[in-house]
Short mmCIF file of C-alpha atoms and ligand atoms in Angstrom, two decimals:
data_model
loop_
_atom_site.label_atom_id
_atom_site.label_comp_id
_atom_site.label_asym_id
_atom_site.label_seq_id
_atom_site.Cartn_x
_atom_site.Cartn_y
_atom_site.Cartn_z
CA UNK A 1 92.50 2.17 -28.29
CA UNK A 2 91.21 4.95 -25.85
CA UNK A 3 88.31 7.34 -26.82
CA UNK A 4 90.47 10.65 -27.10
CA UNK A 5 92.88 8.89 -29.66
CA UNK A 6 89.51 7.15 -31.60
CA UNK A 7 88.02 11.03 -31.86
CA UNK A 8 91.38 12.42 -32.75
CA UNK A 9 91.56 9.80 -35.81
CA UNK A 10 88.04 10.39 -36.69
CA UNK A 11 88.74 14.19 -36.75
CA UNK A 12 92.37 13.24 -38.40
CA UNK A 13 90.13 11.10 -41.41
CA UNK A 14 87.14 14.23 -41.69
CA UNK A 15 90.59 16.41 -42.33
CA UNK A 16 92.36 13.90 -44.55
CA UNK A 17 88.97 13.74 -46.94
CA UNK A 18 89.01 17.33 -47.18
CA UNK A 19 92.65 17.93 -48.14
CA UNK A 20 91.87 14.77 -50.64
CA UNK A 21 89.14 16.96 -52.38
CA UNK A 22 91.09 19.69 -52.19
CA UNK A 23 94.21 18.40 -53.52
CA UNK A 24 92.24 15.93 -56.16
CA UNK A 25 90.64 19.33 -57.77
CA UNK A 26 93.89 21.55 -57.66
CA UNK A 27 96.59 19.23 -57.70
CA UNK A 28 95.23 16.09 -59.44
CA UNK A 29 98.48 14.82 -61.17
CA UNK A 30 100.06 14.74 -57.67
CA UNK A 31 97.35 13.39 -55.53
CA UNK A 32 97.27 10.51 -58.14
CA UNK A 33 101.33 9.89 -57.22
CA UNK A 34 100.28 9.53 -54.01
CA UNK A 35 97.71 7.37 -54.42
CA UNK A 36 100.10 4.68 -53.41
CA UNK A 37 99.38 5.45 -50.25
CA UNK A 38 95.71 4.77 -50.60
CA UNK A 39 96.53 1.57 -51.91
CA UNK A 40 98.76 0.65 -48.79
CA UNK A 41 96.02 1.08 -46.78
CA UNK A 42 93.18 -0.48 -48.27
CA UNK A 43 95.56 -3.51 -48.66
CA UNK A 44 96.15 -3.61 -45.04
CA UNK A 45 92.53 -3.98 -44.14
CA UNK A 46 92.30 -6.47 -46.75
CA UNK A 47 94.93 -8.32 -45.13
CA UNK A 48 93.02 -8.63 -41.66
CA UNK A 49 89.69 -9.54 -43.35
CA UNK A 50 89.83 -13.32 -44.24
CA UNK A 51 91.40 -14.45 -40.82
CA UNK A 52 89.13 -11.89 -38.94
CA UNK A 53 85.98 -13.36 -40.83
CA UNK A 54 86.91 -16.80 -40.07
CA UNK A 55 88.26 -16.45 -36.25
CA UNK A 56 85.23 -13.93 -35.45
CA UNK A 57 82.29 -16.16 -36.88
CA UNK A 58 83.49 -19.45 -35.13
CA UNK A 59 83.90 -17.68 -31.74
CA UNK A 60 80.47 -16.09 -32.35
CA UNK A 61 79.03 -19.61 -33.03
CA UNK A 62 80.76 -21.25 -30.29
CA UNK A 63 80.06 -18.50 -27.66
CA UNK A 64 76.34 -18.72 -28.27
CA UNK A 65 76.13 -22.26 -26.61
CA UNK A 66 73.55 -24.68 -28.32
CA UNK A 67 72.24 -25.01 -31.52
CA UNK A 68 68.62 -23.57 -30.50
CA UNK A 69 70.06 -20.09 -29.28
CA UNK A 70 72.37 -20.37 -32.60
CA UNK A 71 68.98 -20.92 -34.46
CA UNK A 72 67.02 -18.02 -32.42
CA UNK A 73 69.73 -15.69 -32.98
CA UNK A 74 70.55 -16.34 -36.57
CA UNK A 75 66.55 -16.06 -37.51
CA UNK A 76 66.18 -12.45 -35.50
CA UNK A 77 69.35 -11.75 -37.41
CA UNK A 78 68.04 -12.71 -40.79
CA UNK A 79 64.79 -10.87 -39.58
CA UNK A 80 66.43 -7.75 -38.96
CA UNK A 81 68.07 -7.86 -42.22
CA UNK A 82 65.13 -8.25 -44.56
CA UNK A 83 63.38 -5.71 -42.29
CA UNK A 84 65.55 -2.70 -42.51
CA UNK A 85 66.38 -3.56 -46.38
CA UNK A 86 62.92 -3.62 -47.22
CA UNK A 87 62.18 -0.40 -45.41
CA UNK A 88 65.06 1.21 -47.42
CA UNK A 89 63.57 -0.18 -50.95
CA UNK A 90 60.14 0.83 -50.04
CA UNK A 91 61.75 4.23 -49.31
CA UNK A 92 63.63 4.42 -52.52
CA UNK A 93 60.59 3.75 -54.49
CA UNK A 94 58.26 5.96 -53.17
CA UNK A 95 60.54 8.76 -53.55
CA UNK A 96 61.32 8.04 -57.29
CA UNK A 97 57.55 8.00 -57.88
CA UNK A 98 57.51 11.42 -56.53
CA UNK A 99 60.54 12.77 -58.22
CA UNK A 100 60.52 11.26 -61.19
CA UNK A 101 64.08 11.88 -61.68
CA UNK A 102 64.10 10.12 -65.07
CA UNK A 103 60.92 11.76 -66.86
CA UNK A 104 62.13 14.28 -69.68
CA UNK A 105 65.92 13.15 -69.70
CA UNK A 106 67.12 12.60 -73.21
CA UNK A 107 69.17 9.30 -73.89
CA UNK A 108 72.22 9.51 -74.64
CA UNK A 109 75.09 7.22 -76.19
CA UNK A 110 76.35 4.79 -73.78
CA UNK A 111 78.12 1.31 -73.36
CA UNK A 112 77.87 -1.27 -71.37
CA UNK A 113 80.50 -1.38 -68.73
CA UNK A 114 82.93 -4.38 -68.96
CA UNK A 115 82.24 -5.82 -65.52
CA UNK A 116 78.36 -5.75 -66.07
CA UNK A 117 78.95 -7.35 -69.53
CA UNK A 118 80.63 -10.46 -68.08
CA UNK A 119 78.60 -10.95 -65.25
CA UNK A 120 75.42 -11.41 -67.69
CA UNK A 121 74.19 -14.92 -67.66
CA UNK A 122 74.72 -15.17 -63.85
CA UNK A 123 71.56 -16.92 -62.48
CA UNK A 124 70.64 -16.91 -58.82
CA UNK A 125 71.00 -20.59 -58.81
CA UNK A 126 74.50 -20.05 -59.59
CA UNK A 127 74.83 -17.59 -56.31
CA UNK A 128 73.39 -20.32 -54.07
CA UNK A 129 75.77 -22.92 -55.51
CA UNK A 130 78.69 -21.06 -54.62
CA UNK A 131 77.42 -20.43 -50.94
CA UNK A 132 79.38 -23.84 -50.77
CA UNK A 133 83.10 -23.69 -51.14
CA UNK A 134 84.43 -26.69 -53.30
CA UNK A 135 87.74 -25.11 -51.79
CA UNK A 136 87.98 -23.27 -48.34
CA UNK A 137 91.44 -22.01 -49.34
CA UNK A 138 90.51 -20.95 -52.71
CA UNK A 139 87.57 -18.98 -51.46
CA UNK A 140 89.64 -17.12 -48.99
CA UNK A 141 92.18 -16.30 -51.74
CA UNK A 142 89.68 -14.96 -53.96
CA UNK A 143 88.32 -12.90 -50.65
CA UNK A 144 84.94 -14.75 -51.32
CA UNK A 145 83.35 -14.28 -48.12
CA UNK A 146 79.75 -15.42 -48.00
CA UNK A 147 81.15 -19.50 -48.65
CA UNK A 148 83.67 -18.77 -46.12
CA UNK A 149 80.85 -17.77 -43.37
CA UNK A 150 79.18 -20.72 -44.65
CA UNK A 151 82.46 -23.18 -43.92
CA UNK A 152 83.20 -20.95 -40.51
CA UNK A 153 79.61 -21.45 -39.21
CA UNK A 154 79.45 -25.14 -39.45
CA UNK A 155 82.81 -25.51 -38.39
CA UNK A 156 82.02 -23.64 -35.27
CA UNK A 157 79.24 -25.22 -34.68
CA UNK A 158 80.60 -28.68 -34.74
CA UNK A 159 83.41 -27.58 -32.67
CA UNK A 160 81.09 -26.92 -29.90
CA UNK A 161 79.53 -29.87 -30.31
CA UNK A 162 82.68 -32.11 -29.85
CA UNK A 163 83.26 -30.80 -26.42
CA UNK A 164 86.81 -31.54 -24.70
CA UNK A 165 88.39 -32.05 -28.04
CA UNK A 166 87.19 -28.77 -29.59
CA UNK A 167 88.16 -26.69 -26.88
CA UNK A 168 91.58 -26.12 -27.79
CA UNK A 169 90.98 -25.24 -31.19
CA UNK A 170 88.41 -22.64 -29.94
CA UNK A 171 90.96 -21.36 -28.16
CA UNK A 172 93.27 -20.76 -30.60
CA UNK A 173 90.65 -19.05 -32.93
CA UNK A 174 89.93 -16.95 -29.90
CA UNK A 175 93.62 -15.99 -29.79
CA UNK A 176 93.42 -15.21 -33.33
CA UNK A 177 90.29 -13.05 -33.26
CA UNK A 178 92.01 -10.99 -30.25
CA UNK A 179 95.44 -10.40 -32.56
CA UNK A 180 93.60 -9.47 -35.43
CA UNK A 181 91.74 -6.66 -33.69
CA UNK A 182 95.11 -5.30 -32.33
CA UNK A 183 96.35 -5.47 -36.02
CA UNK A 184 93.50 -3.30 -36.74
CA UNK A 185 94.04 -1.16 -33.85
CA UNK A 186 97.56 -0.27 -35.34
CA UNK A 187 96.00 -0.17 -39.13
CA UNK A 188 93.46 2.82 -37.98
CA UNK A 189 96.72 4.86 -37.10
CA UNK A 190 96.94 5.64 -40.70
CA UNK A 191 93.66 5.88 -41.64
CA UNK A 192 94.06 9.96 -42.10
CA UNK A 193 96.83 9.31 -44.51
CA UNK A 194 94.72 6.52 -46.33
CA UNK A 195 91.64 8.53 -46.92
CA UNK A 196 93.41 11.29 -47.85
CA UNK A 197 95.12 9.56 -50.61
CA UNK A 198 92.19 7.51 -51.70
CA UNK A 199 89.85 10.37 -51.85
CA UNK A 200 92.32 12.42 -53.59
CA UNK A 201 93.10 10.15 -56.45
CA UNK A 202 89.44 9.22 -57.06
CA UNK A 203 88.51 12.80 -56.94
CA UNK A 204 91.60 13.38 -59.36
CA UNK A 205 90.56 10.64 -61.92
CA UNK A 206 86.77 11.68 -61.83
CA UNK A 207 87.36 14.96 -61.59
CA UNK A 208 85.49 15.59 -65.28
CA UNK A 209 82.35 13.36 -64.20
CA UNK A 210 81.67 15.77 -61.34
CA UNK A 211 79.46 17.87 -63.48
CA UNK A 212 77.54 14.85 -64.54
CA UNK A 213 76.23 14.66 -61.03
CA UNK A 214 74.35 18.08 -61.74
CA UNK A 215 73.58 17.80 -64.77
CA UNK A 216 71.71 14.96 -66.47
CA UNK A 217 72.23 12.53 -63.34
CA UNK A 218 71.42 15.54 -60.87
CA UNK A 219 68.25 14.45 -59.85
CA UNK A 220 68.93 11.03 -59.96
CA UNK A 221 71.61 11.12 -57.80
CA UNK A 222 69.84 13.64 -55.50
CA UNK A 223 67.00 11.36 -55.11
CA UNK A 224 69.42 8.27 -54.57
CA UNK A 225 71.23 10.28 -51.74
CA UNK A 226 67.70 11.75 -50.22
CA UNK A 227 66.32 7.95 -49.56
CA UNK A 228 69.89 7.08 -48.10
CA UNK A 229 69.47 9.91 -45.86
CA UNK A 230 66.04 9.35 -44.94
CA UNK A 231 66.77 5.40 -44.21
CA UNK A 232 69.98 6.44 -42.52
CA UNK A 233 68.93 9.30 -40.26
CA UNK A 234 65.37 8.45 -39.37
CA UNK A 235 64.72 4.33 -39.75
CA UNK A 236 67.92 3.07 -38.59
CA UNK A 237 68.19 5.64 -35.48
CA UNK A 238 64.61 4.55 -34.52
CA UNK A 239 65.30 1.02 -34.41
CA UNK A 240 68.65 1.63 -32.93
CA UNK A 241 66.98 3.49 -29.83
CA UNK A 242 63.65 1.41 -29.48
CA UNK A 243 65.37 -2.16 -30.21
CA UNK A 244 68.89 -1.32 -29.76
CA UNK A 245 68.49 0.71 -26.60
CA UNK A 246 71.54 2.75 -27.45
CA UNK A 247 71.47 6.55 -27.74
CA UNK A 248 71.43 6.80 -31.76
CA UNK A 249 73.69 10.33 -32.05
CA UNK A 250 76.68 8.84 -29.62
CA UNK A 251 76.54 5.60 -31.15
CA UNK A 252 76.89 7.09 -34.69
CA UNK A 253 79.84 9.20 -33.74
CA UNK A 254 81.45 6.27 -32.46
CA UNK A 255 81.58 4.12 -35.60
CA UNK A 256 82.14 7.42 -37.34
CA UNK A 257 85.92 5.80 -38.41
CA UNK A 258 84.02 3.11 -40.01
CA UNK A 259 81.58 5.15 -41.94
CA UNK A 260 84.48 7.34 -43.22
CA UNK A 261 86.24 4.42 -44.04
CA UNK A 262 83.42 3.04 -46.30
CA UNK A 263 82.96 6.30 -47.90
CA UNK A 264 86.17 6.27 -48.88
CA UNK A 265 86.85 2.36 -49.90
CA UNK A 266 83.29 1.75 -51.51
CA UNK A 267 83.58 -1.58 -49.84
CA UNK A 268 81.94 -2.98 -46.77
CA UNK A 269 84.33 -6.01 -46.64
CA UNK A 270 87.44 -3.79 -46.55
CA UNK A 271 85.93 -1.60 -43.75
CA UNK A 272 84.98 -4.67 -41.68
CA UNK A 273 87.92 -4.94 -39.56
CA UNK A 274 87.37 -1.20 -38.70
CA UNK A 275 83.49 -1.84 -38.25
CA UNK A 276 84.08 -4.81 -35.42
CA UNK A 277 86.61 -2.56 -33.70
CA UNK A 278 84.10 0.65 -33.76
CA UNK A 279 81.15 -1.50 -32.71
CA UNK A 280 82.61 -3.80 -29.92
CA UNK A 281 85.34 -1.32 -28.36
CA UNK A 282 84.14 1.93 -28.63
CA UNK A 283 80.35 1.14 -27.96
CA UNK A 284 80.74 -1.94 -26.33
CA UNK A 285 78.30 -4.12 -27.92
CA UNK A 286 78.45 -8.01 -26.91
CA UNK A 287 81.19 -9.43 -28.94
CA UNK A 288 78.87 -12.32 -29.20
CA UNK A 289 76.73 -10.61 -31.25
CA UNK A 290 79.10 -8.17 -33.23
CA UNK A 291 80.78 -11.36 -33.89
CA UNK A 292 78.11 -12.90 -35.51
CA UNK A 293 75.89 -9.92 -37.11
CA UNK A 294 78.49 -8.40 -38.63
CA UNK A 295 80.83 -10.65 -40.87
CA UNK A 296 76.93 -11.87 -42.16
CA UNK A 297 75.64 -8.22 -42.69
CA UNK A 298 78.74 -6.79 -44.11
CA UNK A 299 78.15 -9.58 -47.01
CA UNK A 300 74.12 -9.84 -47.17
CA UNK A 301 72.69 -6.96 -45.44
CA UNK A 302 72.94 -3.73 -47.48
CA UNK A 303 70.26 -1.13 -47.04
CA UNK A 304 71.94 1.17 -49.01
CA UNK A 305 72.58 -0.85 -52.01
CA UNK A 306 68.62 -2.23 -52.34
CA UNK A 307 67.59 1.35 -52.01
CA UNK A 308 70.24 2.04 -54.62
CA UNK A 309 68.82 -0.94 -57.16
CA UNK A 310 64.89 0.31 -57.20
CA UNK A 311 65.51 3.80 -57.90
CA UNK A 312 68.42 3.07 -60.50
CA UNK A 313 65.68 0.50 -61.86
CA UNK A 314 62.84 3.24 -62.14
CA UNK A 315 64.82 5.94 -63.67
CA UNK A 316 66.15 3.75 -66.51
CA UNK A 317 62.51 2.71 -67.06
CA UNK A 318 61.51 6.61 -66.60
CA UNK A 319 64.11 7.68 -69.01
CA UNK A 320 63.24 5.26 -71.53
CA UNK A 321 59.56 6.56 -71.36
CA UNK A 322 58.71 2.42 -70.00
CA UNK A 323 55.38 2.77 -67.83
CA UNK A 324 55.80 0.16 -64.75
CA UNK A 325 52.87 -1.23 -63.11
CA UNK A 326 52.52 -1.53 -59.76
CA UNK A 327 53.12 -5.48 -60.17
CA UNK A 328 56.21 -4.51 -62.07
CA UNK A 329 57.30 -2.14 -59.08
CA UNK A 330 56.66 -5.44 -56.64
CA UNK A 331 59.25 -7.10 -58.73
CA UNK A 332 61.30 -4.51 -58.46
CA UNK A 333 61.11 -4.54 -54.90
CA UNK A 334 61.64 -8.23 -54.52
CA UNK A 335 64.54 -8.26 -57.03
CA UNK A 336 66.34 -5.34 -55.45
CA UNK A 337 66.07 -7.03 -52.19
CA UNK A 338 67.58 -9.76 -53.73
CA UNK A 339 70.30 -8.32 -55.32
CA UNK A 340 71.57 -6.20 -52.31
CA UNK A 341 71.81 -10.06 -50.52
CA UNK A 342 73.64 -11.46 -53.37
CA UNK A 343 75.84 -8.37 -54.26
CA UNK A 344 79.78 -9.07 -53.04
CA UNK A 345 80.47 -6.47 -50.52
CA UNK A 346 83.11 -4.74 -52.94
CA UNK A 347 83.08 -1.78 -55.15
CA UNK A 348 80.66 -1.73 -58.01
CA UNK A 349 79.01 -4.87 -57.37
CA UNK A 350 75.71 -3.25 -56.30
CA UNK A 351 75.58 -1.67 -60.28
CA UNK A 352 76.66 -4.97 -61.62
CA UNK A 353 73.74 -6.93 -59.90
CA UNK A 354 71.37 -4.07 -61.57
CA UNK A 355 71.43 -7.17 -64.69
CA UNK A 356 69.23 -9.36 -62.47
CA UNK A 357 66.66 -6.13 -61.36
CA UNK A 358 66.32 -4.77 -65.20
CA UNK A 359 66.30 -8.46 -66.31
CA UNK A 360 63.20 -9.08 -64.39
CA UNK A 361 61.38 -6.60 -65.77
CA UNK A 362 62.51 -6.65 -69.11
CA UNK A 363 64.46 -2.94 -68.75
CA UNK A 364 67.01 -2.35 -71.74
CA UNK A 365 70.55 -3.29 -69.80
CA UNK A 366 72.23 -0.49 -71.82
CA UNK A 367 70.71 1.70 -69.05
CA UNK A 368 73.33 0.86 -66.62
CA UNK A 369 75.56 2.30 -68.94
CA UNK A 370 73.73 5.74 -68.24
CA UNK A 371 74.39 5.67 -64.60
CA UNK A 372 77.76 4.23 -64.66
CA UNK A 373 79.64 7.48 -64.96
CA UNK A 374 78.42 8.33 -61.18
CA UNK A 375 78.42 5.16 -59.41
CA UNK A 376 81.89 5.89 -57.87
CA UNK A 377 79.80 8.63 -56.15
CA UNK A 378 76.92 6.76 -55.03
CA UNK A 379 78.71 3.79 -54.28
CA UNK A 380 80.64 5.14 -51.23
CA UNK A 381 77.23 6.80 -50.41
CA UNK A 382 75.04 3.48 -50.25
CA UNK A 383 78.13 1.35 -49.16
CA UNK A 384 78.35 3.90 -45.96
CA UNK A 385 74.56 2.94 -45.14
CA UNK A 386 75.37 -0.61 -45.69
CA UNK A 387 77.82 -0.29 -42.94
CA UNK A 388 75.62 1.90 -40.85
CA UNK A 389 72.87 -0.66 -41.06
CA UNK A 390 75.21 -3.72 -39.88
CA UNK A 391 76.26 -1.37 -36.67
CA UNK A 392 72.54 -0.88 -35.85
CA UNK A 393 71.84 -4.63 -36.15
CA UNK A 394 74.70 -5.76 -34.13
CA UNK A 395 73.21 -3.43 -31.23
CA UNK A 396 69.56 -4.71 -32.02
CA UNK A 397 71.00 -8.46 -31.59
CA UNK A 398 72.79 -8.10 -28.65
CA UNK A 399 69.73 -6.68 -26.82
CA UNK A 400 67.47 -10.04 -27.84
CA UNK A 401 66.65 -12.54 -25.17
CA UNK A 402 68.86 -14.80 -26.08
CA UNK A 403 71.81 -12.56 -25.45
CA UNK A 404 70.48 -11.45 -22.31
CA UNK A 405 69.93 -14.88 -20.73
CA UNK A 406 73.15 -16.39 -21.98
CA UNK A 407 75.18 -13.51 -20.91
N1 LIG B 1 80.29 -1.43 -52.54
C1 LIG B 1 79.06 -1.71 -51.67
C2 LIG B 1 79.23 -2.45 -50.79
O1 LIG B 1 80.67 -3.02 -50.55
C3 LIG B 1 78.11 -2.82 -52.62
C4 LIG B 1 77.75 -1.91 -53.72
O2 LIG B 1 78.45 -2.12 -54.66
O3 LIG B 1 76.40 -1.87 -53.73
O4 LIG B 1 79.11 -2.54 -49.36
#
């Protein structure tokens, strides 16, 4: 796709979002009828995710060469994920302690959202067990990306190790990868319409909760959004500049389509095809780094979600008038980081993971009911930062010694 077409599409997506907001506010019913257009766009994106993740992980692993390079790149990638996630939780904790959005807010009657109630009792051991799929096809059918990544890493590694016999198989996956990217290029052409329909439907549906954004939950939303802005516009650009050697502003504009899609879909995984396209084709990041860092990042690197978990937990404690010690805040820091790693890359997953953070410091689970009303908005904001963090990670890893010396 040419830069000109890319820019036109980005402008189209922004225009689509504005039309969607206006349509949702003033033509509610009509926008709800148009929502099927958004569903088609979303389905089209999801359609390519599974083949893309498998093919791109296999190509990423096989193109890295020997197992030591793979190991070192893997360690650096994980270190990047943990470092940036840690920074964002810290920003969240500092802000929530300064702003204290929950102090003085009156408790109101709530019920625990169904999806949260259902996930209660899930432990970290269940998450670890889930990493190894008992049936790869089932994992693909369920859209469980993490077990598929584990399988693809193993499969790719073994394909490299068996030499000549592996080569034709690698070539097939290389072809699949290229074909998927071409399909993504076609889907992107429909992004402005998809964005308009998705934004229009959500605004029409949630019109009534918009005043919550400015009333009881206003300071809380502001704290989350302010934290996300600081992380996205200060921490990540600094890393991008110094470690990724990129011009942050240009890089940001080039991934604009992915960020706009993240905001509209609230799903890092549905956005993944566009993220890969923006990073490799528009920002020209080494495909070996991108094909490895992006799928993994979409599922485990969630800076925005981690920040949100920490702020939300502290907000709930403040509303219930529970004073948390520094030690308990350290536990929130750790569990928020873990929860963001464990959260699936789908809408509201971060809110569901709040169960583990709250349980760790014995805060009342009903607190989740309090913040549910505006999760549709904060989910979009944090997903955008999650995806931005992944794209920066791809640039940083592309500049590592391993990538440079094996190029
Ligand atoms: N929706 C987010 C994502 O896909 C996860 C979350 O709910 O925090 O990145």
